PDB file of C-alpha atoms and ligand atoms in Angstrom:
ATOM      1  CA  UNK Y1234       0.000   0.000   0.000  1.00  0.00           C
ATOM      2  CA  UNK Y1235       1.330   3.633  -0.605  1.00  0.00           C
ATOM      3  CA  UNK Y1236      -1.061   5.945   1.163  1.00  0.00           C
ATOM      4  CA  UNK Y1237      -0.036   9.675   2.568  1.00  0.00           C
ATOM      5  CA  UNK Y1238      -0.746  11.164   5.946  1.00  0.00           C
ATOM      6  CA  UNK Y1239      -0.488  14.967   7.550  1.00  0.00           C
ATOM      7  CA  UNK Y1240       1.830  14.800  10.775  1.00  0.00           C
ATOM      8  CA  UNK Y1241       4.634  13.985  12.314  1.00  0.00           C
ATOM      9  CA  UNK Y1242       6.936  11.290  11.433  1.00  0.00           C
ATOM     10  CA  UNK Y1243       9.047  11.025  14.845  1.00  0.00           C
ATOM     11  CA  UNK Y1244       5.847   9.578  16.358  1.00  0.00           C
ATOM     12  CA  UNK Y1245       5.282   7.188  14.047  1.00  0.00           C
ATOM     13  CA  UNK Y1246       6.031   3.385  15.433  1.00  0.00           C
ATOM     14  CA  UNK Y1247       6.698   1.852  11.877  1.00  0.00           C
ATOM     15  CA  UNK Y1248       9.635  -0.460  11.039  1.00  0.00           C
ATOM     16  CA  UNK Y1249      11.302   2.136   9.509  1.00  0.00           C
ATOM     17  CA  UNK Y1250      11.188   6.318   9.089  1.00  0.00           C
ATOM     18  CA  UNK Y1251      13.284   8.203   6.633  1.00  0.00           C
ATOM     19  CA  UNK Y1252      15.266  10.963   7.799  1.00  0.00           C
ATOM     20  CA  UNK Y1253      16.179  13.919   5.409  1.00  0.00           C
ATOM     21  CA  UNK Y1254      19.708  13.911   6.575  1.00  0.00           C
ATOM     22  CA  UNK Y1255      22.780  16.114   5.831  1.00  0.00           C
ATOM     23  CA  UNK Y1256      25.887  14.591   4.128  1.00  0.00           C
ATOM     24  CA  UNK Y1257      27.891  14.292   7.726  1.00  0.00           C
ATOM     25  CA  UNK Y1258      25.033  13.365   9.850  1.00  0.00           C
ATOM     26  CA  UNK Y1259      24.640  15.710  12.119  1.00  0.00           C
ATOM     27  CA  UNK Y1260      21.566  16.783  14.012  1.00  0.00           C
ATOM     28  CA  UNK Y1261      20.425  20.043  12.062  1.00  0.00           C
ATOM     29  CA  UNK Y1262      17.555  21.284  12.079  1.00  0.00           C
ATOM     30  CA  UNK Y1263      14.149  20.330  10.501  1.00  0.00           C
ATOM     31  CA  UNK Y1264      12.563  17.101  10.627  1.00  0.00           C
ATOM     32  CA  UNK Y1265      16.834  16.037  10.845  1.00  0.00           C
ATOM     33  CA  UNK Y1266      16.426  18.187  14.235  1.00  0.00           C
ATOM     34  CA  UNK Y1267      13.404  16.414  15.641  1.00  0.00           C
ATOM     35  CA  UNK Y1268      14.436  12.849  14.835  1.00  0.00           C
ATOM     36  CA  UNK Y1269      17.763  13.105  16.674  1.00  0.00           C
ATOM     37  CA  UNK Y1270      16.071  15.426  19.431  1.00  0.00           C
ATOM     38  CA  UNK Y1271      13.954  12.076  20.409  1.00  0.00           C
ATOM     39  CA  UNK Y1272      15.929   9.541  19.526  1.00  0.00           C
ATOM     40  CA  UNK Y1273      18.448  10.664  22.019  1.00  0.00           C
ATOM     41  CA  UNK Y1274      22.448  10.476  22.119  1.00  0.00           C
ATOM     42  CA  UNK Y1275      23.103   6.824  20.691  1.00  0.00           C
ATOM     43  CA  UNK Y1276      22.040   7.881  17.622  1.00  0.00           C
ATOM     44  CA  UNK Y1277      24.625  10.638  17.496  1.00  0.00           C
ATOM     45  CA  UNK Y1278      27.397   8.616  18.530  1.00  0.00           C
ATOM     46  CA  UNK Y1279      26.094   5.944  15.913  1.00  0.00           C
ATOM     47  CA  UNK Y1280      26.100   8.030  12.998  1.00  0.00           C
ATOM     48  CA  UNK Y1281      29.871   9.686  14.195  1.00  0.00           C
ATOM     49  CA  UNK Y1282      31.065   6.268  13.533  1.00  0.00           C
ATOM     50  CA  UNK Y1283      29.137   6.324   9.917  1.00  0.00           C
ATOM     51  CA  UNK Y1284      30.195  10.001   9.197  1.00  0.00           C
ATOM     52  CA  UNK Y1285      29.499  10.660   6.081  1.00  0.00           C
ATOM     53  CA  UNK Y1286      26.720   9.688   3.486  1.00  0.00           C
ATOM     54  CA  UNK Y1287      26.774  10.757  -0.451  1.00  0.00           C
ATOM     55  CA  UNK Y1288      24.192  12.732  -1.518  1.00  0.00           C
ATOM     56  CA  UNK Y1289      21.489   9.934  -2.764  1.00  0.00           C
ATOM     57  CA  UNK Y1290      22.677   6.972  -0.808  1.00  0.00           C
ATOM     58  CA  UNK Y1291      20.998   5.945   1.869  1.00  0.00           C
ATOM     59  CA  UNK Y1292      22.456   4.323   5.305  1.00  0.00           C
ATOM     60  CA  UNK Y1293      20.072   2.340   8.172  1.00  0.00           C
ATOM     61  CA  UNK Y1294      20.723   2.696  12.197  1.00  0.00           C
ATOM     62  CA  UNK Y1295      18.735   1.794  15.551  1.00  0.00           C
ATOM     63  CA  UNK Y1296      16.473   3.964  16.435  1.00  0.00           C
ATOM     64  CA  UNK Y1297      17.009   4.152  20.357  1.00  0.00           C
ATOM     65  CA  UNK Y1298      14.288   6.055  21.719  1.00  0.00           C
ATOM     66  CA  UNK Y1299      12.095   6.717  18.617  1.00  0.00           C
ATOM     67  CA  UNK Y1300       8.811   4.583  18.801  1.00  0.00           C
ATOM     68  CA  UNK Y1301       9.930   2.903  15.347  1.00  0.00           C
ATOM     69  CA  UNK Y1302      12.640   0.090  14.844  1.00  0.00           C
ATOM     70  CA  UNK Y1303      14.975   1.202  12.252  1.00  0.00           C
ATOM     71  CA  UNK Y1304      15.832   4.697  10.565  1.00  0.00           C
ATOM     72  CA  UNK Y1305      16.836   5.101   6.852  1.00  0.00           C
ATOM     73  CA  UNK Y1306      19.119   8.154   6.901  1.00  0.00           C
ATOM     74  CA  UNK Y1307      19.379   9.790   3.600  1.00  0.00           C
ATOM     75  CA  UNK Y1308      20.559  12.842   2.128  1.00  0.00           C
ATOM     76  CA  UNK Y1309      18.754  14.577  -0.108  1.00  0.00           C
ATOM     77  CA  UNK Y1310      19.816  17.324  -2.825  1.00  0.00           C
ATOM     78  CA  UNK Y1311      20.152  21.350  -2.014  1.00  0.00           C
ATOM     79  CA  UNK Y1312      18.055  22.390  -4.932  1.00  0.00           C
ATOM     80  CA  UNK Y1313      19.834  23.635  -7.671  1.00  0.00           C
ATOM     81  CA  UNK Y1314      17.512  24.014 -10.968  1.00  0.00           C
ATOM     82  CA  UNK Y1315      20.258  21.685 -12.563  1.00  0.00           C
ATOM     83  CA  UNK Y1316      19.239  18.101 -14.027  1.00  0.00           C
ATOM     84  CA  UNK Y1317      21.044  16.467 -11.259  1.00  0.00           C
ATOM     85  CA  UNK Y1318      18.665  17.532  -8.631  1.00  0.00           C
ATOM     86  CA  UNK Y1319      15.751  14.969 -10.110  1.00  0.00           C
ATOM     87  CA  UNK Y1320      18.239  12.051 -10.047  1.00  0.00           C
ATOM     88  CA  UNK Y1321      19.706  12.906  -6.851  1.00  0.00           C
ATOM     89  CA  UNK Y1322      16.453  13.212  -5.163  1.00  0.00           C
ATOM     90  CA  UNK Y1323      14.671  10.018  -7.293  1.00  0.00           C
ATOM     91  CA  UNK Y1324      18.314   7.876  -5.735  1.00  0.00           C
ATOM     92  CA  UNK Y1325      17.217   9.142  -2.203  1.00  0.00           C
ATOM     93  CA  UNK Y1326      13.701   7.408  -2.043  1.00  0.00           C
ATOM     94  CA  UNK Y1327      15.183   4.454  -4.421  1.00  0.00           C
ATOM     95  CA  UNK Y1328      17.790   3.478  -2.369  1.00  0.00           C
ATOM     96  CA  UNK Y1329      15.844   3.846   0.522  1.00  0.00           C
ATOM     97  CA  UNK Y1330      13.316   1.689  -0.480  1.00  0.00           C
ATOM     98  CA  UNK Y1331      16.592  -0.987  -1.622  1.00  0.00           C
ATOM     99  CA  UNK Y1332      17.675  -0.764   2.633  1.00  0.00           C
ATOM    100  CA  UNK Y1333      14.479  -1.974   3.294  1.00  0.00           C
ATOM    101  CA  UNK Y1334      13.720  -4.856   1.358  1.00  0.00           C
ATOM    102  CA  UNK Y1335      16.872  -5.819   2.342  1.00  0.00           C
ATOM    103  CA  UNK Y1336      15.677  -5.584   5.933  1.00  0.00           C
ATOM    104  CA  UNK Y1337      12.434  -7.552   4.883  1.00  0.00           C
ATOM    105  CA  UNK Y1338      14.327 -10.704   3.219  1.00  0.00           C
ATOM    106  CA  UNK Y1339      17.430 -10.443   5.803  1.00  0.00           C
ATOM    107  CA  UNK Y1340      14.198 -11.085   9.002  1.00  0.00           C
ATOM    108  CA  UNK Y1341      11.924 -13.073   6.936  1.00  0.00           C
ATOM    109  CA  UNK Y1342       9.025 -11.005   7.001  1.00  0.00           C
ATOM    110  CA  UNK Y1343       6.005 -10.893   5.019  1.00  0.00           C
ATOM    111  CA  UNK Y1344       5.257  -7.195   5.101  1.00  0.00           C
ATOM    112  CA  UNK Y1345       7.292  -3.996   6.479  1.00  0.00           C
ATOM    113  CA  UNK Y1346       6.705  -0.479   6.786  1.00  0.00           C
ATOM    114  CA  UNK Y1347       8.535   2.562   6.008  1.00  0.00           C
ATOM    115  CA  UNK Y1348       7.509   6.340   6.330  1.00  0.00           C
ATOM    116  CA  UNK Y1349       8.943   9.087   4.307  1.00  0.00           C
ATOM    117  CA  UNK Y1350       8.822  12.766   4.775  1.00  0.00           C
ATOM    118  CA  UNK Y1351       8.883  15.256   1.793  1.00  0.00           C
ATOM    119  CA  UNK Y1352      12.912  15.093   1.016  1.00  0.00           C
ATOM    120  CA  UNK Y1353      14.728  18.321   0.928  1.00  0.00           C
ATOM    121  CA  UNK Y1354      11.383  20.208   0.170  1.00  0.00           C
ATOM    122  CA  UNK Y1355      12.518  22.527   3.677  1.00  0.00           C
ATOM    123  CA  UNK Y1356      15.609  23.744   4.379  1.00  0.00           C
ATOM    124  CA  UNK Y1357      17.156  22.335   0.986  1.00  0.00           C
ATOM    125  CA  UNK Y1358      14.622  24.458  -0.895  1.00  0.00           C
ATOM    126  CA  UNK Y1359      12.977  21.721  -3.153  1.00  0.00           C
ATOM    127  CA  UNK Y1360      10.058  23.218  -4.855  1.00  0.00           C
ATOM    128  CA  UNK Y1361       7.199  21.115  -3.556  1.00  0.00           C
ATOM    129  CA  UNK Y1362       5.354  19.956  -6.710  1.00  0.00           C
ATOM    130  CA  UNK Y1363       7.945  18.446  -8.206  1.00  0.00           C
ATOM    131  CA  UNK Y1364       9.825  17.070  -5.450  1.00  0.00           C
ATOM    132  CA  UNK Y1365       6.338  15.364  -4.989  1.00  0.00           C
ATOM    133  CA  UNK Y1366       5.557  13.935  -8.337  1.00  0.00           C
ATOM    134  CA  UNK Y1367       9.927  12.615  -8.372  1.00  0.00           C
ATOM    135  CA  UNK Y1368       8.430  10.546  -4.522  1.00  0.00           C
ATOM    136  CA  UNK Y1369       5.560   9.020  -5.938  1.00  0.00           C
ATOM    137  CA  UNK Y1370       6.772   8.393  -9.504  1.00  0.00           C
ATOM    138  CA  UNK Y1371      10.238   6.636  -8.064  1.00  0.00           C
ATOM    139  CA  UNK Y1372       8.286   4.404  -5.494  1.00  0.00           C
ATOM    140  CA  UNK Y1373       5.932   3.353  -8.705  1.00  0.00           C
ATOM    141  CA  UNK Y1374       9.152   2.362 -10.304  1.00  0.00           C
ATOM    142  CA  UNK Y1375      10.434   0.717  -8.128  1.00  0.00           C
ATOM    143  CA  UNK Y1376       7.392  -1.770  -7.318  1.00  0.00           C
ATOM    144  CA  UNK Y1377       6.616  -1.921 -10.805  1.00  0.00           C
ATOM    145  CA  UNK Y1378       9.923  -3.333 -11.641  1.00  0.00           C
ATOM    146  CA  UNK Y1379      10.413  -5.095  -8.568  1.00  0.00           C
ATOM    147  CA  UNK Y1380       6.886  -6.738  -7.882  1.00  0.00           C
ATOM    148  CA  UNK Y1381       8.394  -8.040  -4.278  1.00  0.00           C
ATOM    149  CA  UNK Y1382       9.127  -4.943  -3.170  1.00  0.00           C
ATOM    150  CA  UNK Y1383       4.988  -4.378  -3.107  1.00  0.00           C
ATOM    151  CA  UNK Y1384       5.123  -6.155   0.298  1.00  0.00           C
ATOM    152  CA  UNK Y1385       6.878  -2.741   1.872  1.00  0.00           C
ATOM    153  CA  UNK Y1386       3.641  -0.621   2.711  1.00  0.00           C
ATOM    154  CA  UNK Y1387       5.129   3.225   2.117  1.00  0.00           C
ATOM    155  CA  UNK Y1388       3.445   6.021   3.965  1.00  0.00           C
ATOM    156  CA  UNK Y1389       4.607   9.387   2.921  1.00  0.00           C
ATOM    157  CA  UNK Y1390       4.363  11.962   5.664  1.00  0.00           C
ATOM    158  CA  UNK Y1391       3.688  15.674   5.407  1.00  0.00           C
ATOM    159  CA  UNK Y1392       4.441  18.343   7.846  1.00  0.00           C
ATOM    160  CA  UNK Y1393       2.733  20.848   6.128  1.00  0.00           C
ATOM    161  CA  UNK Y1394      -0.937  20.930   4.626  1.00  0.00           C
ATOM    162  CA  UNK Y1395       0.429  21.861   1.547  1.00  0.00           C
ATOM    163  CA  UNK Y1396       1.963  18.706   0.969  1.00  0.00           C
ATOM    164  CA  UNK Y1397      -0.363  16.430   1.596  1.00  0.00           C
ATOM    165  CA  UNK Y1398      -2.687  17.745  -0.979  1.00  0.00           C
ATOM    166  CA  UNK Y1399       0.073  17.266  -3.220  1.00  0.00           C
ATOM    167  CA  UNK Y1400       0.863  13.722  -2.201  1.00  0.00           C
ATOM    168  CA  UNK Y1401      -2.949  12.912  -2.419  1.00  0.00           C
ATOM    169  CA  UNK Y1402      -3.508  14.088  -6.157  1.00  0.00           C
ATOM    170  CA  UNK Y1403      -0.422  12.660  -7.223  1.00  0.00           C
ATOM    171  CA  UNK Y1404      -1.091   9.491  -6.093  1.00  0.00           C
ATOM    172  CA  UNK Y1405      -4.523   9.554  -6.761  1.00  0.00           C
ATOM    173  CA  UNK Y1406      -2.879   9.114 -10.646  1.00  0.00           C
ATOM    174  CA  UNK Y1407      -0.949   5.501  -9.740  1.00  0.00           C
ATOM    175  CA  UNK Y1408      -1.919   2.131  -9.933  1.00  0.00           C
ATOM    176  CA  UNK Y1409       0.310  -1.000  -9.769  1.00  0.00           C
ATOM    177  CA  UNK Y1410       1.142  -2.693 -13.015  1.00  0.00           C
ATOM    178  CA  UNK Y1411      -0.161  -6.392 -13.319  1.00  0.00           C
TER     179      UNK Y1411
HETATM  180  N1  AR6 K2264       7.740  15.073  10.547  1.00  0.00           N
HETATM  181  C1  AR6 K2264       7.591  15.036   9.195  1.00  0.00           C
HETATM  182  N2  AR6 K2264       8.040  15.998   8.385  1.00  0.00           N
HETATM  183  C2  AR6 K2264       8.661  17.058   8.949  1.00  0.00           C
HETATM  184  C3  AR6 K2264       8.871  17.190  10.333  1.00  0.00           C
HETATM  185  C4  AR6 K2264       8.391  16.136  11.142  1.00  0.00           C
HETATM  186  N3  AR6 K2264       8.555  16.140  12.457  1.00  0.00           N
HETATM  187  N4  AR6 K2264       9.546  18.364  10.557  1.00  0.00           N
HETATM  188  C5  AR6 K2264       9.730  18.947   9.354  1.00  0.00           C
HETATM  189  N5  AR6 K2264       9.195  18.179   8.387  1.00  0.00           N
HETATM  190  P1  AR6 K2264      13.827  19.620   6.186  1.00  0.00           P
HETATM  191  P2  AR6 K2264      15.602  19.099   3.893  1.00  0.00           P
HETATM  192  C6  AR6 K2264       9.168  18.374   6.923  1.00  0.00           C
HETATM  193  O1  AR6 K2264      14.204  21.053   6.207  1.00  0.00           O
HETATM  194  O2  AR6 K2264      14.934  20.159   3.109  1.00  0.00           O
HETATM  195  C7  AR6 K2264      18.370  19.594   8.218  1.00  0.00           C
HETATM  196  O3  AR6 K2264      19.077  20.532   8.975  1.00  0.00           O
HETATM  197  C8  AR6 K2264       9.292  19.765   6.367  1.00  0.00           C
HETATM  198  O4  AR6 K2264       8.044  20.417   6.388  1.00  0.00           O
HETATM  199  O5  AR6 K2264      13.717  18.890   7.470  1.00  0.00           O
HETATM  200  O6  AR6 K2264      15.860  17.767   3.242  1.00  0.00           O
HETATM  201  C9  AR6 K2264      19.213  18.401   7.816  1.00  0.00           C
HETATM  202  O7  AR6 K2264      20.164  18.065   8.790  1.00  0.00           O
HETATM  203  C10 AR6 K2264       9.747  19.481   4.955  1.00  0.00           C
HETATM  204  O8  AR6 K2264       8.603  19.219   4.140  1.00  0.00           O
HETATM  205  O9  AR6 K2264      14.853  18.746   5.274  1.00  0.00           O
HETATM  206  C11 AR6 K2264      19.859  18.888   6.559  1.00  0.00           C
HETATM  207  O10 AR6 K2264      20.978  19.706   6.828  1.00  0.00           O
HETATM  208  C12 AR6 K2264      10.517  18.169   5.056  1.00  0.00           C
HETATM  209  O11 AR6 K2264      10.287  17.705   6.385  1.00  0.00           O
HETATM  210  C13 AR6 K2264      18.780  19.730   5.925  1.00  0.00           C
HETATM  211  O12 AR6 K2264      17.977  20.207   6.990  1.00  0.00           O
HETATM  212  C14 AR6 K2264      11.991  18.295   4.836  1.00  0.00           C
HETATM  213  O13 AR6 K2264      12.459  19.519   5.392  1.00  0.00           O
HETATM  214  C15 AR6 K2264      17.896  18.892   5.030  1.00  0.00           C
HETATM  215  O14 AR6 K2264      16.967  19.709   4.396  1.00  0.00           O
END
Protein backbone atom coordinates (compact mmCIF):
# COMPACT_ATOMS: atom_id res chain seq x y z
CA UNK A 1 0.00 0.00 0.00
CA UNK A 2 1.33 3.63 -0.60
CA UNK A 3 -1.06 5.95 1.16
CA UNK A 4 -0.04 9.67 2.57
CA UNK A 5 -0.75 11.16 5.95
CA UNK A 6 -0.49 14.97 7.55
CA UNK A 7 1.83 14.80 10.77
CA UNK A 8 4.63 13.98 12.31
CA UNK A 9 6.94 11.29 11.43
CA UNK A 10 9.05 11.03 14.84
CA UNK A 11 5.85 9.58 16.36
CA UNK A 12 5.28 7.19 14.05
CA UNK A 13 6.03 3.39 15.43
CA UNK A 14 6.70 1.85 11.88
CA UNK A 15 9.64 -0.46 11.04
CA UNK A 16 11.30 2.14 9.51
CA UNK A 17 11.19 6.32 9.09
CA UNK A 18 13.28 8.20 6.63
CA UNK A 19 15.27 10.96 7.80
CA UNK A 20 16.18 13.92 5.41
CA UNK A 21 19.71 13.91 6.58
CA UNK A 22 22.78 16.11 5.83
CA UNK A 23 25.89 14.59 4.13
CA UNK A 24 27.89 14.29 7.73
CA UNK A 25 25.03 13.37 9.85
CA UNK A 26 24.64 15.71 12.12
CA UNK A 27 21.57 16.78 14.01
CA UNK A 28 20.43 20.04 12.06
CA UNK A 29 17.55 21.28 12.08
CA UNK A 30 14.15 20.33 10.50
CA UNK A 31 12.56 17.10 10.63
CA UNK A 32 16.83 16.04 10.84
CA UNK A 33 16.43 18.19 14.24
CA UNK A 34 13.40 16.41 15.64
CA UNK A 35 14.44 12.85 14.84
CA UNK A 36 17.76 13.10 16.67
CA UNK A 37 16.07 15.43 19.43
CA UNK A 38 13.95 12.08 20.41
CA UNK A 39 15.93 9.54 19.53
CA UNK A 40 18.45 10.66 22.02
CA UNK A 41 22.45 10.48 22.12
CA UNK A 42 23.10 6.82 20.69
CA UNK A 43 22.04 7.88 17.62
CA UNK A 44 24.63 10.64 17.50
CA UNK A 45 27.40 8.62 18.53
CA UNK A 46 26.09 5.94 15.91
CA UNK A 47 26.10 8.03 13.00
CA UNK A 48 29.87 9.69 14.20
CA UNK A 49 31.07 6.27 13.53
CA UNK A 50 29.14 6.32 9.92
CA UNK A 51 30.20 10.00 9.20
CA UNK A 52 29.50 10.66 6.08
CA UNK A 53 26.72 9.69 3.49
CA UNK A 54 26.77 10.76 -0.45
CA UNK A 55 24.19 12.73 -1.52
CA UNK A 56 21.49 9.93 -2.76
CA UNK A 57 22.68 6.97 -0.81
CA UNK A 58 21.00 5.95 1.87
CA UNK A 59 22.46 4.32 5.30
CA UNK A 60 20.07 2.34 8.17
CA UNK A 61 20.72 2.70 12.20
CA UNK A 62 18.74 1.79 15.55
CA UNK A 63 16.47 3.96 16.44
CA UNK A 64 17.01 4.15 20.36
CA UNK A 65 14.29 6.06 21.72
CA UNK A 66 12.10 6.72 18.62
CA UNK A 67 8.81 4.58 18.80
CA UNK A 68 9.93 2.90 15.35
CA UNK A 69 12.64 0.09 14.84
CA UNK A 70 14.97 1.20 12.25
CA UNK A 71 15.83 4.70 10.57
CA UNK A 72 16.84 5.10 6.85
CA UNK A 73 19.12 8.15 6.90
CA UNK A 74 19.38 9.79 3.60
CA UNK A 75 20.56 12.84 2.13
CA UNK A 76 18.75 14.58 -0.11
CA UNK A 77 19.82 17.32 -2.82
CA UNK A 78 20.15 21.35 -2.01
CA UNK A 79 18.05 22.39 -4.93
CA UNK A 80 19.83 23.64 -7.67
CA UNK A 81 17.51 24.01 -10.97
CA UNK A 82 20.26 21.68 -12.56
CA UNK A 83 19.24 18.10 -14.03
CA UNK A 84 21.04 16.47 -11.26
CA UNK A 85 18.66 17.53 -8.63
CA UNK A 86 15.75 14.97 -10.11
CA UNK A 87 18.24 12.05 -10.05
CA UNK A 88 19.71 12.91 -6.85
CA UNK A 89 16.45 13.21 -5.16
CA UNK A 90 14.67 10.02 -7.29
CA UNK A 91 18.31 7.88 -5.74
CA UNK A 92 17.22 9.14 -2.20
CA UNK A 93 13.70 7.41 -2.04
CA UNK A 94 15.18 4.45 -4.42
CA UNK A 95 17.79 3.48 -2.37
CA UNK A 96 15.84 3.85 0.52
CA UNK A 97 13.32 1.69 -0.48
CA UNK A 98 16.59 -0.99 -1.62
CA UNK A 99 17.67 -0.76 2.63
CA UNK A 100 14.48 -1.97 3.29
CA UNK A 101 13.72 -4.86 1.36
CA UNK A 102 16.87 -5.82 2.34
CA UNK A 103 15.68 -5.58 5.93
CA UNK A 104 12.43 -7.55 4.88
CA UNK A 105 14.33 -10.70 3.22
CA UNK A 106 17.43 -10.44 5.80
CA UNK A 107 14.20 -11.08 9.00
CA UNK A 108 11.92 -13.07 6.94
CA UNK A 109 9.03 -11.01 7.00
CA UNK A 110 6.01 -10.89 5.02
CA UNK A 111 5.26 -7.20 5.10
CA UNK A 112 7.29 -4.00 6.48
CA UNK A 113 6.70 -0.48 6.79
CA UNK A 114 8.53 2.56 6.01
CA UNK A 115 7.51 6.34 6.33
CA UNK A 116 8.94 9.09 4.31
CA UNK A 117 8.82 12.77 4.77
CA UNK A 118 8.88 15.26 1.79
CA UNK A 119 12.91 15.09 1.02
CA UNK A 120 14.73 18.32 0.93
CA UNK A 121 11.38 20.21 0.17
CA UNK A 122 12.52 22.53 3.68
CA UNK A 123 15.61 23.74 4.38
CA UNK A 124 17.16 22.33 0.99
CA UNK A 125 14.62 24.46 -0.89
CA UNK A 126 12.98 21.72 -3.15
CA UNK A 127 10.06 23.22 -4.85
CA UNK A 128 7.20 21.11 -3.56
CA UNK A 129 5.35 19.96 -6.71
CA UNK A 130 7.94 18.45 -8.21
CA UNK A 131 9.83 17.07 -5.45
CA UNK A 132 6.34 15.36 -4.99
CA UNK A 133 5.56 13.94 -8.34
CA UNK A 134 9.93 12.62 -8.37
CA UNK A 135 8.43 10.55 -4.52
CA UNK A 136 5.56 9.02 -5.94
CA UNK A 137 6.77 8.39 -9.50
CA UNK A 138 10.24 6.64 -8.06
CA UNK A 139 8.29 4.40 -5.49
CA UNK A 140 5.93 3.35 -8.71
CA UNK A 141 9.15 2.36 -10.30
CA UNK A 142 10.43 0.72 -8.13
CA UNK A 143 7.39 -1.77 -7.32
CA UNK A 144 6.62 -1.92 -10.81
CA UNK A 145 9.92 -3.33 -11.64
CA UNK A 146 10.41 -5.10 -8.57
CA UNK A 147 6.89 -6.74 -7.88
CA UNK A 148 8.39 -8.04 -4.28
CA UNK A 149 9.13 -4.94 -3.17
CA UNK A 150 4.99 -4.38 -3.11
CA UNK A 151 5.12 -6.16 0.30
CA UNK A 152 6.88 -2.74 1.87
CA UNK A 153 3.64 -0.62 2.71
CA UNK A 154 5.13 3.23 2.12
CA UNK A 155 3.44 6.02 3.97
CA UNK A 156 4.61 9.39 2.92
CA UNK A 157 4.36 11.96 5.66
CA UNK A 158 3.69 15.67 5.41
CA UNK A 159 4.44 18.34 7.85
CA UNK A 160 2.73 20.85 6.13
CA UNK A 161 -0.94 20.93 4.63
CA UNK A 162 0.43 21.86 1.55
CA UNK A 163 1.96 18.71 0.97
CA UNK A 164 -0.36 16.43 1.60
CA UNK A 165 -2.69 17.75 -0.98
CA UNK A 166 0.07 17.27 -3.22
CA UNK A 167 0.86 13.72 -2.20
CA UNK A 168 -2.95 12.91 -2.42
CA UNK A 169 -3.51 14.09 -6.16
CA UNK A 170 -0.42 12.66 -7.22
CA UNK A 171 -1.09 9.49 -6.09
CA UNK A 172 -4.52 9.55 -6.76
CA UNK A 173 -2.88 9.11 -10.65
CA UNK A 174 -0.95 5.50 -9.74
CA UNK A 175 -1.92 2.13 -9.93
CA UNK A 176 0.31 -1.00 -9.77
CA UNK A 177 1.14 -2.69 -13.01
CA UNK A 178 -0.16 -6.39 -13.32
N1 LIG B 1 7.74 15.07 10.55
C1 LIG B 1 7.59 15.04 9.20
N2 LIG B 1 8.04 16.00 8.38
C2 LIG B 1 8.66 17.06 8.95
C3 LIG B 1 8.87 17.19 10.33
C4 LIG B 1 8.39 16.14 11.14
N3 LIG B 1 8.56 16.14 12.46
N4 LIG B 1 9.55 18.36 10.56
C5 LIG B 1 9.73 18.95 9.35
N5 LIG B 1 9.19 18.18 8.39
P1 LIG B 1 13.83 19.62 6.19
P2 LIG B 1 15.60 19.10 3.89
C6 LIG B 1 9.17 18.37 6.92
O1 LIG B 1 14.20 21.05 6.21
O2 LIG B 1 14.93 20.16 3.11
C7 LIG B 1 18.37 19.59 8.22
O3 LIG B 1 19.08 20.53 8.97
C8 LIG B 1 9.29 19.76 6.37
O4 LIG B 1 8.04 20.42 6.39
O5 LIG B 1 13.72 18.89 7.47
O6 LIG B 1 15.86 17.77 3.24
C9 LIG B 1 19.21 18.40 7.82
O7 LIG B 1 20.16 18.07 8.79
C10 LIG B 1 9.75 19.48 4.96
O8 LIG B 1 8.60 19.22 4.14
O9 LIG B 1 14.85 18.75 5.27
C11 LIG B 1 19.86 18.89 6.56
O10 LIG B 1 20.98 19.71 6.83
C12 LIG B 1 10.52 18.17 5.06
O11 LIG B 1 10.29 17.70 6.38
C13 LIG B 1 18.78 19.73 5.93
O12 LIG B 1 17.98 20.21 6.99
C14 LIG B 1 11.99 18.30 4.84
O13 LIG B 1 12.46 19.52 5.39
C15 LIG B 1 17.90 18.89 5.03
O14 LIG B 1 16.97 19.71 4.40
Amino acid sequence: MITTIKGDITGLDFDIIVNAANNHLLPGAGVCGAIFAKAGKELEKECQKIGYVKTGDAIMTQAYDLPCRKIIHTPGPIYSGSDQDEECLSACYWNSLCLAYDLLIQEKRERLSIAFPCISTGIYGYPHKEACQIAVKTVYQLMNEYPEARKIDVLFVCYLQQDYELYKEELSHYAFRR
